[in-house]
């Protein structure tokens, strides 16, 4: 099953991560609160092109009272991930986002914070809310399936 990306729900679209930053986009929860009935959405962060040159990155799902995500409230974060592990196609945060409502923990704007140790020379990341995530199984080269 392929992951379906909605442009309105993308927080980072192949965003270059060379220094600490926040996602290029945010979602205003006062405007996008009711996705309709069904399963909850998931926040997915995936490396598009390998991050090279730095030491590590920590990814965080945050909310803030400000659109620029200043003074963020961290909802979930990863530990510091070593640069060698930040390979193309790797997925580093996959978490269910509860009903898009405001409370003491979830403030008006939703986004992602990237905390970098060292300076990365290259690397891009895509992050967004999705209804379903990709479930690709990579098989070894030359695998014989069903005698074909």
Coordinates of C-alpha atoms in Angstrom, one line a residue:
X1 CA 0.0 0.0 0.0
X2 CA 1.4 3.4 -0.9
X3 CA 1.5 6.4 1.4
X4 CA -0.8 9.2 0.1
X5 CA 0.6 12.7 0.7
X6 CA -1.7 15.7 0.8
X7 CA 0.0 19.0 0.0
X8 CA -2.1 20.7 2.7
X9 CA -0.8 18.3 5.3
X10 CA 2.9 18.4 4.4
X11 CA 5.1 20.0 7.0
X12 CA 8.4 19.6 5.2
X13 CA 8.6 18.7 1.5
X14 CA 12.2 17.5 0.8
X15 CA 13.4 20.2 3.2
X16 CA 17.2 20.6 3.3
X17 CA 18.4 19.9 6.9
X18 CA 21.9 21.4 7.3
X19 CA 21.4 23.1 10.7
X20 CA 18.7 23.1 13.4
X21 CA 15.4 24.3 12.0
X22 CA 11.6 23.9 12.1
X23 CA 9.4 22.6 9.3
X24 CA 8.8 25.0 6.4
X25 CA 5.1 24.6 6.9
X26 CA 2.8 24.4 9.9
X27 CA -0.8 23.3 10.3
X28 CA -3.2 25.8 12.0
X29 CA -5.4 23.6 14.1
X30 CA -8.0 26.3 14.4
X31 CA -8.5 26.0 10.6
X32 CA -7.9 22.2 10.0
X33 CA -9.6 20.6 13.0
X34 CA -12.1 18.1 11.6
X35 CA -10.7 15.6 9.1
X36 CA -14.0 13.7 9.2
X37 CA -14.8 10.3 10.5
X38 CA -12.3 7.5 10.2
X39 CA -8.9 6.5 11.6
X40 CA -6.6 9.0 13.2
X41 CA -3.8 10.6 11.1
X42 CA -0.2 9.7 11.6
X43 CA 2.8 12.0 11.5
X44 CA 5.6 10.5 9.4
X45 CA 9.1 11.8 9.0
X46 CA 11.2 10.2 6.2
X47 CA 14.7 10.9 4.9
X48 CA 14.7 11.6 1.1
X49 CA 18.4 12.0 0.5
X50 CA 21.0 10.9 3.1
X51 CA 22.1 13.5 5.7
X52 CA 25.9 13.7 5.5
X53 CA 28.6 15.6 7.2
X54 CA 27.0 16.3 10.6
X55 CA 26.9 14.3 13.8
X56 CA 23.2 13.6 14.6
X57 CA 19.6 14.9 14.3
X58 CA 16.7 14.8 16.7
X59 CA 13.2 14.9 15.3
X60 CA 10.3 16.4 17.3
X61 CA 6.6 16.7 16.8
X62 CA 5.7 20.1 18.3
X63 CA 2.9 22.5 18.7
X64 CA 3.2 26.2 19.4
X65 CA 1.0 29.3 19.9
X66 CA 3.0 30.9 17.1
X67 CA 3.1 30.0 13.4
X68 CA 6.9 30.2 13.3
X69 CA 6.9 27.4 16.0
X70 CA 8.8 29.6 18.5
X71 CA 8.5 28.4 22.0
X72 CA 7.4 24.9 20.9
X73 CA 5.7 22.4 23.1
X74 CA 7.3 19.0 22.3
X75 CA 4.7 16.3 22.0
X76 CA 7.0 13.4 20.9
X77 CA 10.7 13.4 20.0
X78 CA 13.3 10.9 18.9
X79 CA 16.6 10.4 20.6
X80 CA 19.6 11.9 18.7
X81 CA 20.0 9.8 15.6
X82 CA 23.6 9.3 14.3
X83 CA 24.3 10.7 10.9
X84 CA 25.3 7.2 9.6
X85 CA 21.8 6.0 10.2
X86 CA 20.1 8.9 8.3
X87 CA 20.1 7.1 5.0
X88 CA 17.8 7.7 2.0
X89 CA 14.4 6.1 2.6
X90 CA 14.8 5.7 6.3
X91 CA 11.8 6.6 8.5
X92 CA 12.4 8.1 11.9
X93 CA 9.2 9.2 13.4
X94 CA 5.8 7.5 13.0
X95 CA 3.2 8.5 15.6
X96 CA -0.5 8.8 15.7
X97 CA -1.9 12.3 16.0
X98 CA -5.0 12.3 18.1
X99 CA -8.1 14.3 17.1
X100 CA -6.9 17.7 16.0
X101 CA -8.1 19.6 19.0
X102 CA -6.5 22.3 21.1
X103 CA -5.8 21.7 24.8
X104 CA -3.0 22.6 27.3
X105 CA -0.5 20.4 25.4
X106 CA -1.6 20.8 21.8
X107 CA -1.4 24.5 20.9
X108 CA -2.6 26.3 17.8
X109 CA 0.2 25.4 15.3
X110 CA 1.5 21.9 14.6
X111 CA 4.9 21.3 13.1
X112 CA 8.3 19.5 13.2
X113 CA 11.5 20.6 14.9
X114 CA 14.9 19.4 13.7
X115 CA 17.7 19.7 16.2
X116 CA 21.1 19.1 14.6
X117 CA 24.4 18.4 16.2
X118 CA 27.3 19.4 13.9
X119 CA 26.7 20.9 10.4
X120 CA 25.3 18.7 7.7
X121 CA 26.6 19.3 4.2
X122 CA 23.5 17.7 2.5
X123 CA 20.3 15.8 3.1
X124 CA 16.6 16.3 2.8
X125 CA 13.6 15.2 4.8
X126 CA 9.8 15.0 4.2
X127 CA 7.4 15.2 7.1
X128 CA 3.6 15.2 7.0
X129 CA 0.3 13.9 8.3
X130 CA -0.9 10.9 6.4
X131 CA -4.0 8.6 6.6
X132 CA -1.9 5.5 5.9
X133 CA 1.7 4.8 5.5
X134 CA 3.7 3.0 3.0
X135 CA 4.3 -0.7 3.7
X136 CA 7.1 -1.6 1.3
X137 CA 9.0 -4.8 1.8
X138 CA 12.4 -4.8 0.1
X139 CA 13.5 -8.2 -1.0
X140 CA 17.0 -9.2 -2.0
X141 CA 18.1 -8.8 -5.6
X142 CA 17.4 -11.9 -7.7
X143 CA 14.7 -13.3 -5.3
X144 CA 12.7 -16.1 -7.1
X145 CA 9.0 -15.6 -6.4
X146 CA 6.7 -18.5 -7.2
X147 CA 9.1 -20.1 -9.7
X148 CA 9.1 -17.2 -12.1

